Tab-separated table of N, CA, C and O and ligand atoms in Angstrom:
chain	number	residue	atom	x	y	z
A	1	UNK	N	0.021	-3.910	-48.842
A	1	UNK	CA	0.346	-4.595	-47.604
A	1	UNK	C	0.545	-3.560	-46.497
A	1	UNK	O	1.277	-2.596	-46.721
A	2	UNK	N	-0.028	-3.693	-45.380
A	2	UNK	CA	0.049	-2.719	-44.003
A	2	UNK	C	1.001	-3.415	-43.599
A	2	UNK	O	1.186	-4.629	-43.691
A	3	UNK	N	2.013	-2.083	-42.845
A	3	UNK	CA	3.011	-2.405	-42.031
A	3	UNK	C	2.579	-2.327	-40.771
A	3	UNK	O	1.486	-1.836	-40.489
A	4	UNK	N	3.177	-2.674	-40.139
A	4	UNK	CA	2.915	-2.707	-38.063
A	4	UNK	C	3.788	-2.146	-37.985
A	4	UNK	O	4.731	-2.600	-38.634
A	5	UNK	N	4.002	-1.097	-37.336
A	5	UNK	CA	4.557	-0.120	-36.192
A	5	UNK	C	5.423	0.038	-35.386
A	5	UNK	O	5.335	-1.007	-34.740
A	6	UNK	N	5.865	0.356	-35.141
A	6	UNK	CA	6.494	0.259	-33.305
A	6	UNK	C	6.905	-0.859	-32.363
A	6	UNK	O	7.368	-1.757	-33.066
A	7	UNK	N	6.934	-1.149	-31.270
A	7	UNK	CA	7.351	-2.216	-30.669
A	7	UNK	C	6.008	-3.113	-30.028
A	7	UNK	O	4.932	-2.519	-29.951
A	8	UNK	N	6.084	-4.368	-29.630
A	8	UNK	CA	5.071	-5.104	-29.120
A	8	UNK	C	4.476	-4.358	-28.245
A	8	UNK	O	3.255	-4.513	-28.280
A	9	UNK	N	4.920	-3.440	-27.297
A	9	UNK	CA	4.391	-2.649	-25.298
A	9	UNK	C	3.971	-1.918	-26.543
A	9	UNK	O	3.016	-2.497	-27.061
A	10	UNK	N	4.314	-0.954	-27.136
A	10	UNK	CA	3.640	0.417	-27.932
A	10	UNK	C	1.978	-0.092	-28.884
A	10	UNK	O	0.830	0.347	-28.804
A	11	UNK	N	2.475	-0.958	-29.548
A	11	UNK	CA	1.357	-1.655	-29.866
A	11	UNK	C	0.118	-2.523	-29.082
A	11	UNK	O	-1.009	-2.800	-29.492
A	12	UNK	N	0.833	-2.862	-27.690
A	12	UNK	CA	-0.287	-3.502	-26.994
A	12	UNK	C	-0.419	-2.166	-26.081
A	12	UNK	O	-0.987	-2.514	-25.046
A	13	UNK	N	-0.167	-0.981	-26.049
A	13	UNK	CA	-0.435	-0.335	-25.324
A	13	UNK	C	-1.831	0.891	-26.303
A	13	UNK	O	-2.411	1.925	-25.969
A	14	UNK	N	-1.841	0.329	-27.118
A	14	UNK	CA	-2.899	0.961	-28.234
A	14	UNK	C	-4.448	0.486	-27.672
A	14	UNK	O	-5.420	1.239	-27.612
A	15	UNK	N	-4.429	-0.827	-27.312
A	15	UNK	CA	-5.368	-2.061	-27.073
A	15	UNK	C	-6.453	-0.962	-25.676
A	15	UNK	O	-5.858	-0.369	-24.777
A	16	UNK	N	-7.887	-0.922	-25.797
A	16	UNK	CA	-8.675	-0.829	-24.973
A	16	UNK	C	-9.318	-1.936	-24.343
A	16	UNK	O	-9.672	-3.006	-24.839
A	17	UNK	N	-9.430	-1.438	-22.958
A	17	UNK	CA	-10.284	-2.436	-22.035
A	17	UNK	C	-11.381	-2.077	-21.727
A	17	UNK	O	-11.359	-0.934	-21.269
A	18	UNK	N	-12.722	-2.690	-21.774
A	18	UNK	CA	-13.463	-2.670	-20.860
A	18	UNK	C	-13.987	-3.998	-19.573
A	18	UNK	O	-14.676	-5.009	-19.708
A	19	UNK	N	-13.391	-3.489	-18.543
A	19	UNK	CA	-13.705	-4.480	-17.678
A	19	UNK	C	-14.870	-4.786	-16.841
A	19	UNK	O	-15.529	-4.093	-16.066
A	20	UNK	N	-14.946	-5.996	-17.202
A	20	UNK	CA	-16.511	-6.415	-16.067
A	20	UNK	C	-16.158	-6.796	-14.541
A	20	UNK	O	-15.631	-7.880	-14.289
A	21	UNK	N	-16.439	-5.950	-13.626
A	21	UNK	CA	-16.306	-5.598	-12.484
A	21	UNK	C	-17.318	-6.980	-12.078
A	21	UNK	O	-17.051	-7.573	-11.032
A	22	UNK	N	-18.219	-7.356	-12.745
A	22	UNK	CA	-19.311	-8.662	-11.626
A	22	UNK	C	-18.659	-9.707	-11.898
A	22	UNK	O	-18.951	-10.630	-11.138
A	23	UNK	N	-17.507	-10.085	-13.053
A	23	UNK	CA	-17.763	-11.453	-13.559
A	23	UNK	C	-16.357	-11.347	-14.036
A	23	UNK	O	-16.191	-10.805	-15.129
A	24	UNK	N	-15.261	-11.806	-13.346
A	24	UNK	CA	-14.117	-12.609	-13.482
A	24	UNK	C	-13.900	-13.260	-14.417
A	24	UNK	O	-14.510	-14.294	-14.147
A	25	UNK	N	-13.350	-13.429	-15.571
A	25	UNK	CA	-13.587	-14.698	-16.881
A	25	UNK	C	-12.732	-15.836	-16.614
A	25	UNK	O	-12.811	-16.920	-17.191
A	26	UNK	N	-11.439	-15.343	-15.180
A	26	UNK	CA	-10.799	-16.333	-15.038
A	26	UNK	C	-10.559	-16.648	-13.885
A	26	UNK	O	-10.001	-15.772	-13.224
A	27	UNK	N	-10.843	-17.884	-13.230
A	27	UNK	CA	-10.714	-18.600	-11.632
A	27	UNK	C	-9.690	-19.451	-11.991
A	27	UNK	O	-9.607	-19.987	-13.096
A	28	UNK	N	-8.859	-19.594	-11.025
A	28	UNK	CA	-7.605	-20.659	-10.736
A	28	UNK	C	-8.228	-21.647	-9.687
A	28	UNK	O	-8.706	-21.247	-8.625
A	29	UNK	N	-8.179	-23.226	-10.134
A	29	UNK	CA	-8.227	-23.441	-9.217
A	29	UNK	C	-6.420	-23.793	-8.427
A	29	UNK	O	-5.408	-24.284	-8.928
A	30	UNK	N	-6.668	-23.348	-7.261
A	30	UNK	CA	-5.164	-23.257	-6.539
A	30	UNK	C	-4.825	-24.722	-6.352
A	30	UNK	O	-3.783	-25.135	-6.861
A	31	UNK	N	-5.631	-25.573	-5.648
A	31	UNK	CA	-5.248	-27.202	-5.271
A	31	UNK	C	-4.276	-27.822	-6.406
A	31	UNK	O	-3.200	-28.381	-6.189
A	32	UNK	N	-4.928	-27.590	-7.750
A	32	UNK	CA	-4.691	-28.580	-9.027
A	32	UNK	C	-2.867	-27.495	-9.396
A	32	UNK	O	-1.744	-27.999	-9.374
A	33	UNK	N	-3.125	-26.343	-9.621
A	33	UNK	CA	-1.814	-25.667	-9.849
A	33	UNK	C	-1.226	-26.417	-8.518
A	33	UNK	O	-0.766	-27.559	-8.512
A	34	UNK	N	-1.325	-25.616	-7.488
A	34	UNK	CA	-0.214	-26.415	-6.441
A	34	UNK	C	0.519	-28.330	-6.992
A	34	UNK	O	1.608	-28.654	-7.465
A	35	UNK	N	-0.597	-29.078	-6.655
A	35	UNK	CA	-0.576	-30.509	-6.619
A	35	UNK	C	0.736	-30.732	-8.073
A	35	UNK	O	1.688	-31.502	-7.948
A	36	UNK	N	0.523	-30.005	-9.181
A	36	UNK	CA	0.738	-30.142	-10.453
A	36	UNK	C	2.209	-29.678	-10.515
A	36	UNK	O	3.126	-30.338	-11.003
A	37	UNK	N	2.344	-28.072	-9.780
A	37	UNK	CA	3.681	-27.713	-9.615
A	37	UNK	C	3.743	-26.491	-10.559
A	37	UNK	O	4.737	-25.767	-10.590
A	38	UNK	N	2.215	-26.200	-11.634
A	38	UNK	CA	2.466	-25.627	-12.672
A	38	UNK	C	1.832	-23.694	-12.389
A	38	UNK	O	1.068	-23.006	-13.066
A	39	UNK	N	2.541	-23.414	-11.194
A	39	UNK	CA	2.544	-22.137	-11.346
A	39	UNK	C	2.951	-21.872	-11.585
A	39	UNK	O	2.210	-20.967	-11.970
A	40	UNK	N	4.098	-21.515	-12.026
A	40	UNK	CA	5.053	-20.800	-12.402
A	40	UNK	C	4.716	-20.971	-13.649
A	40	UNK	O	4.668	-19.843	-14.139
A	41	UNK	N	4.474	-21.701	-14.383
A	41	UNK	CA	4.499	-21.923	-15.892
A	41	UNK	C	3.549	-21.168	-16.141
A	41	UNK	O	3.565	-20.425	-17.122
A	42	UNK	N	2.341	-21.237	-15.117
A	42	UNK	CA	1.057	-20.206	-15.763
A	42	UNK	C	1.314	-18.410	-15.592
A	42	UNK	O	0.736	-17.539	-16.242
A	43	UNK	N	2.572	-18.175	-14.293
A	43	UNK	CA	2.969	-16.868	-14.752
A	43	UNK	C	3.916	-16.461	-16.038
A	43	UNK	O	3.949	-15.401	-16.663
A	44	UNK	N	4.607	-17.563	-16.202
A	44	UNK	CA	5.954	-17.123	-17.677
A	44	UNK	C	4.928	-16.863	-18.737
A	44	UNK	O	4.850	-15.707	-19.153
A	45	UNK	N	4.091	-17.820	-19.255
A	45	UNK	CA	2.998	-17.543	-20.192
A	45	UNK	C	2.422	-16.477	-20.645
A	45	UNK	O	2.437	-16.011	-21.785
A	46	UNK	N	1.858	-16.073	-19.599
A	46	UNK	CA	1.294	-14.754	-19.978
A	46	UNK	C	1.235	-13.769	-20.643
A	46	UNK	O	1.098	-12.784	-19.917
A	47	UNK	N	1.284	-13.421	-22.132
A	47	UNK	CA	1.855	-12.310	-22.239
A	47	UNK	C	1.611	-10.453	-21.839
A	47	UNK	O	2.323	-9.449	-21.809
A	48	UNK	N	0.106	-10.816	-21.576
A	48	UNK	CA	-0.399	-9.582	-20.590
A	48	UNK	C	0.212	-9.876	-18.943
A	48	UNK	O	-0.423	-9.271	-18.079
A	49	UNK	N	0.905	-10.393	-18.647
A	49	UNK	CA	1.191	-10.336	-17.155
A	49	UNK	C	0.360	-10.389	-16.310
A	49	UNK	O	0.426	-9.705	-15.289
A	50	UNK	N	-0.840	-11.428	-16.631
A	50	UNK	CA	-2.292	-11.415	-15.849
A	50	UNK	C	-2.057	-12.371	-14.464
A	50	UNK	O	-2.951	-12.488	-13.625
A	51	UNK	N	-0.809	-13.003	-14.340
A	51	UNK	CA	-0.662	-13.902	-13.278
A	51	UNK	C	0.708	-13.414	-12.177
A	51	UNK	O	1.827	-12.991	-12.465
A	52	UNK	N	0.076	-13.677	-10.860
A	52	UNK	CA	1.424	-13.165	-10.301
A	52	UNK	C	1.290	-14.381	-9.126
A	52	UNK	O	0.217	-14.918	-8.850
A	53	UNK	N	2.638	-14.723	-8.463
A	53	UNK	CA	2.913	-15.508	-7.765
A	53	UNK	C	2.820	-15.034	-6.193
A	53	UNK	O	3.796	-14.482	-5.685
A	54	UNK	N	1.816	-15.227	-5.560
A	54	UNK	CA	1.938	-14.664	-4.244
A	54	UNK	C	3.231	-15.188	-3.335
A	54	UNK	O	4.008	-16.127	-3.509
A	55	UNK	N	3.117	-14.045	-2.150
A	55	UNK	CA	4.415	-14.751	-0.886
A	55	UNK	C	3.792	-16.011	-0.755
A	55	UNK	O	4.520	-16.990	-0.918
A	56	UNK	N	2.317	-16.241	-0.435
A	56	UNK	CA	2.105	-17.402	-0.120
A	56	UNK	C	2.272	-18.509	-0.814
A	56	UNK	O	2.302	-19.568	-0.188
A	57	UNK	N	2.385	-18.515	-1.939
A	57	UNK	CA	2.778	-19.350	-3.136
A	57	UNK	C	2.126	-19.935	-3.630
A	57	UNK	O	2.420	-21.012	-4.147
A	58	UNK	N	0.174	-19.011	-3.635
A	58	UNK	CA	-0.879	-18.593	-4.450
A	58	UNK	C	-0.323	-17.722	-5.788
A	58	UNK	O	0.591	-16.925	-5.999
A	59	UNK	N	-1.711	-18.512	-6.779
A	59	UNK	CA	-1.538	-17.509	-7.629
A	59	UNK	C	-2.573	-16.657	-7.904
A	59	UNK	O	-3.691	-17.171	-7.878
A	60	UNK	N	-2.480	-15.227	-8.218
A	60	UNK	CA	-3.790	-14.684	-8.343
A	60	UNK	C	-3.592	-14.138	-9.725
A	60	UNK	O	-2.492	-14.084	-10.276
A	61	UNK	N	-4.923	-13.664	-10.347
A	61	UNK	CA	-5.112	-13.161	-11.862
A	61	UNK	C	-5.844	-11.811	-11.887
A	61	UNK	O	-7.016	-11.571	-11.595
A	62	UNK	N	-4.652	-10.802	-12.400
A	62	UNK	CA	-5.742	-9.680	-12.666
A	62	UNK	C	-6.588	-9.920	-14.138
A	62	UNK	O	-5.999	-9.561	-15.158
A	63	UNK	N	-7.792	-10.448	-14.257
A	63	UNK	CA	-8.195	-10.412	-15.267
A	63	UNK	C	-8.330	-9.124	-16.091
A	63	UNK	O	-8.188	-9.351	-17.293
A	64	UNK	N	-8.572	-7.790	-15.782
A	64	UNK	CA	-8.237	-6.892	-16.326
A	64	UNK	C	-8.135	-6.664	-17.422
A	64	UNK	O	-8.956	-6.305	-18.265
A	65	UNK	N	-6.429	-6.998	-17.482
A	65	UNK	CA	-5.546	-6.934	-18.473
A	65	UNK	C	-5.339	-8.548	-19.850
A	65	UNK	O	-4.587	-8.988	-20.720
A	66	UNK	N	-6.197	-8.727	-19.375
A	66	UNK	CA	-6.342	-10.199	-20.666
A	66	UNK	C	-6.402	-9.693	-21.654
A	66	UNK	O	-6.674	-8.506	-21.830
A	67	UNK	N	-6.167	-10.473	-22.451
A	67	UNK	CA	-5.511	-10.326	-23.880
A	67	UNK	C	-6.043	-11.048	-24.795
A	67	UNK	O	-5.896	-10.921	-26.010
A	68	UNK	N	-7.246	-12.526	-23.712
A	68	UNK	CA	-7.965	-13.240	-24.162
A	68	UNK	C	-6.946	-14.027	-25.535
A	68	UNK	O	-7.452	-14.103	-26.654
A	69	UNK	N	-5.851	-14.440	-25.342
A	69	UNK	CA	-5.059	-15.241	-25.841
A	69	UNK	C	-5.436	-16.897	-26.203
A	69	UNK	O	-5.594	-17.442	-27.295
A	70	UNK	N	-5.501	-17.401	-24.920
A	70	UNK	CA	-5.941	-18.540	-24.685
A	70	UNK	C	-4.810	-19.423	-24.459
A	70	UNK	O	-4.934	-20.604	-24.782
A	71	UNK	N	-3.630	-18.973	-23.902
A	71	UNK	CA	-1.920	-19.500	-23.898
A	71	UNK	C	-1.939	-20.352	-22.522
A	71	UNK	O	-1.572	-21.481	-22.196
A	72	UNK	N	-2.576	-19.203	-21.847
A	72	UNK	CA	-3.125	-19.846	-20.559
A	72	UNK	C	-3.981	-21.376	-19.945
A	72	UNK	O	-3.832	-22.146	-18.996
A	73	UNK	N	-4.725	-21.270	-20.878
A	73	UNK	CA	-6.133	-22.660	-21.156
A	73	UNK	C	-5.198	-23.935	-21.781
A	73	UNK	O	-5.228	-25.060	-21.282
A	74	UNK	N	-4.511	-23.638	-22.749
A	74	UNK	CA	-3.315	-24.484	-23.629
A	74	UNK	C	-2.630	-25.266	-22.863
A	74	UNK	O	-2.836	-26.409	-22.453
A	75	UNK	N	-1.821	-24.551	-22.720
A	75	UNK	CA	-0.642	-25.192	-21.515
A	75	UNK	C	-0.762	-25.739	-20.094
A	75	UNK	O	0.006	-26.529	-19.544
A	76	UNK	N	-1.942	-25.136	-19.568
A	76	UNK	CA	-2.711	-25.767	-17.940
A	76	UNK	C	-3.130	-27.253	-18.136
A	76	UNK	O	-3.294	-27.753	-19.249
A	77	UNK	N	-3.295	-27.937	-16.922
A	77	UNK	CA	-3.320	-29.187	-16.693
A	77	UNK	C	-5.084	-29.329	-16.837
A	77	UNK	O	-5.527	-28.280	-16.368
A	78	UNK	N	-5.603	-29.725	-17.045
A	78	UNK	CA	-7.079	-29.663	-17.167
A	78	UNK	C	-7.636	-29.552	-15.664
A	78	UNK	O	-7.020	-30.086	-14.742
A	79	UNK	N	-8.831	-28.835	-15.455
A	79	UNK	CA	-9.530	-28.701	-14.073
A	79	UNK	C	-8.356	-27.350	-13.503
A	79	UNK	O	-8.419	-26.883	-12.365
A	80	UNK	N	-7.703	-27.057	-14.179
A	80	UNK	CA	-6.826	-25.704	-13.312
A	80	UNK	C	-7.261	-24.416	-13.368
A	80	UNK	O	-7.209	-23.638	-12.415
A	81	UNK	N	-7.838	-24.072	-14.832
A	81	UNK	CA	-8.252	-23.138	-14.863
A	81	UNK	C	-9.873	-22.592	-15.423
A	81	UNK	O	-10.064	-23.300	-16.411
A	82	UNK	N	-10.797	-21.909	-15.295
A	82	UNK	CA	-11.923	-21.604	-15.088
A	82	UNK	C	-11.952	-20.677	-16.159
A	82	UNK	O	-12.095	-19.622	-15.540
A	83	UNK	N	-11.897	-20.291	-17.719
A	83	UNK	CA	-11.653	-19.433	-18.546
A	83	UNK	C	-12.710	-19.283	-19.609
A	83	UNK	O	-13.044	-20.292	-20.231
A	84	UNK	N	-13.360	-17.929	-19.921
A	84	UNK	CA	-14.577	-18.091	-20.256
A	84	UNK	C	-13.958	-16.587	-21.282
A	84	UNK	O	-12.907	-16.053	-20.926
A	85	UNK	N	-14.702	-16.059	-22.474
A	85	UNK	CA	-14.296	-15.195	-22.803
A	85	UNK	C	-15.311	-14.177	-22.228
A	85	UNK	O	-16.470	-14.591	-22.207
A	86	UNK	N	-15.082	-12.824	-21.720
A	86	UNK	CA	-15.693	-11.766	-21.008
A	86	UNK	C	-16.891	-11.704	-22.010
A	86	UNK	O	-16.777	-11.938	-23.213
A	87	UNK	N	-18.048	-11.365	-21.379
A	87	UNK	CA	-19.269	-11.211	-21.451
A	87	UNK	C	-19.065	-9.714	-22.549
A	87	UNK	O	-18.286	-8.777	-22.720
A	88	UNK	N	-20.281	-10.244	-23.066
A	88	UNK	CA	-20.672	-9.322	-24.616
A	88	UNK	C	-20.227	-7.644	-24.254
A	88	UNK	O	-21.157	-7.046	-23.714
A	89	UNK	N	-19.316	-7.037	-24.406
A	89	UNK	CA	-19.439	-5.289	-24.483
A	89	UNK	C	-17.869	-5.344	-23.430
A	89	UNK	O	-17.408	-4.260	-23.072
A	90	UNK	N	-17.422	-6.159	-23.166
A	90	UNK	CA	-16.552	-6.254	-21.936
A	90	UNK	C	-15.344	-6.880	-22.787
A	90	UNK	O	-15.522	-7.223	-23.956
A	91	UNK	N	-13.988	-7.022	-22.079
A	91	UNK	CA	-12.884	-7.459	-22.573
A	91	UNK	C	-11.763	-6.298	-23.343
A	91	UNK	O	-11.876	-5.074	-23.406
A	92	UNK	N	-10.715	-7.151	-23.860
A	92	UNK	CA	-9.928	-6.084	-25.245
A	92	UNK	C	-10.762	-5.560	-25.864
A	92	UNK	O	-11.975	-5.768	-25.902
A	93	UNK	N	-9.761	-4.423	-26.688
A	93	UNK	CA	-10.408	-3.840	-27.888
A	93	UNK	C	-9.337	-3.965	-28.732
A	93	UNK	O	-8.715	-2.911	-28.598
A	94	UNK	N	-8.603	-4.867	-29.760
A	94	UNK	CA	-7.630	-4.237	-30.258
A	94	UNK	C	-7.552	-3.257	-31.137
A	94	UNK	O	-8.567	-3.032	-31.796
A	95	UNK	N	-6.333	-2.426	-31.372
A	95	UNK	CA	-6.674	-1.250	-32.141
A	95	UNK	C	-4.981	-1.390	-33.004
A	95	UNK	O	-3.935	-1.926	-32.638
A	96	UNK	N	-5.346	-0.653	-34.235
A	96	UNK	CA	-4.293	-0.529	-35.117
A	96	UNK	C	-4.188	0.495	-35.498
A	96	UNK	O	-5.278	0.948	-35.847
A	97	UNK	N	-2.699	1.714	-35.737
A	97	UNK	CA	-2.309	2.424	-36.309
A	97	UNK	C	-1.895	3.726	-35.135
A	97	UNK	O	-1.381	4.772	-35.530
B	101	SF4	S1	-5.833	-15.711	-22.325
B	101	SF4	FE1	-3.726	-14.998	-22.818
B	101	SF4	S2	-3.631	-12.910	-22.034
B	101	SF4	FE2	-5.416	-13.867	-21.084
B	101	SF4	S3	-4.682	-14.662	-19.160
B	101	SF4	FE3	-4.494	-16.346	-20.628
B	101	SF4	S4	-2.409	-16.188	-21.451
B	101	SF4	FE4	-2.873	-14.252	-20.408
């Protein structure tokens, strides 16, 4: 049996990215979050911290840092969010040890 390591940040800080600079995997739409009320819920979620709450009280997504979870897609109201997994060679890498 393999043990795991260290703490959750040490272990997700193992994880490689490659990011696709043309192609976003995730669009918000803002109307349906607003109307719904459920921003905030789509920033607590996160566990990569891919959502942040603007002054304006937009939300924007560094896709970046996805984690490609799918916690996000789950819990959203349908029509809110635009979530696709990153195109072939692009996304996480997870890594162990
Ligand atoms: S799939 Fe997971 S890591 Fe990616 S944005 Fe959604 S909740 Fe965050």
């Amino acid at each position: 049996m393999t043990r795991i390591m260290g703490t959750v940040a040490e272990r997700l800080a193992r994880n490689s990215y490659q990011t696709d600079e043309e192609f976003g995997h995730i669009e918000i739409n803002q109307r349906i979050v607003r109307v719904t009320g459920t921003g905030r819920l789509l920033v607590a979620v996160c566990p990569a911290h891919v959502y942040a709450e603007e002054p304006d009280g937009t939300i924007s997504a560094e896709y970046a840092a996805c984690l490609e979870c799918g916690t996000c897609l789950a819990v959203m109201p349908a029509g809110s969010l635009s979530w696709h997994y990153p195109r072939g060679g692009f996304g996480v890498e997870f890594r162990e040890g």
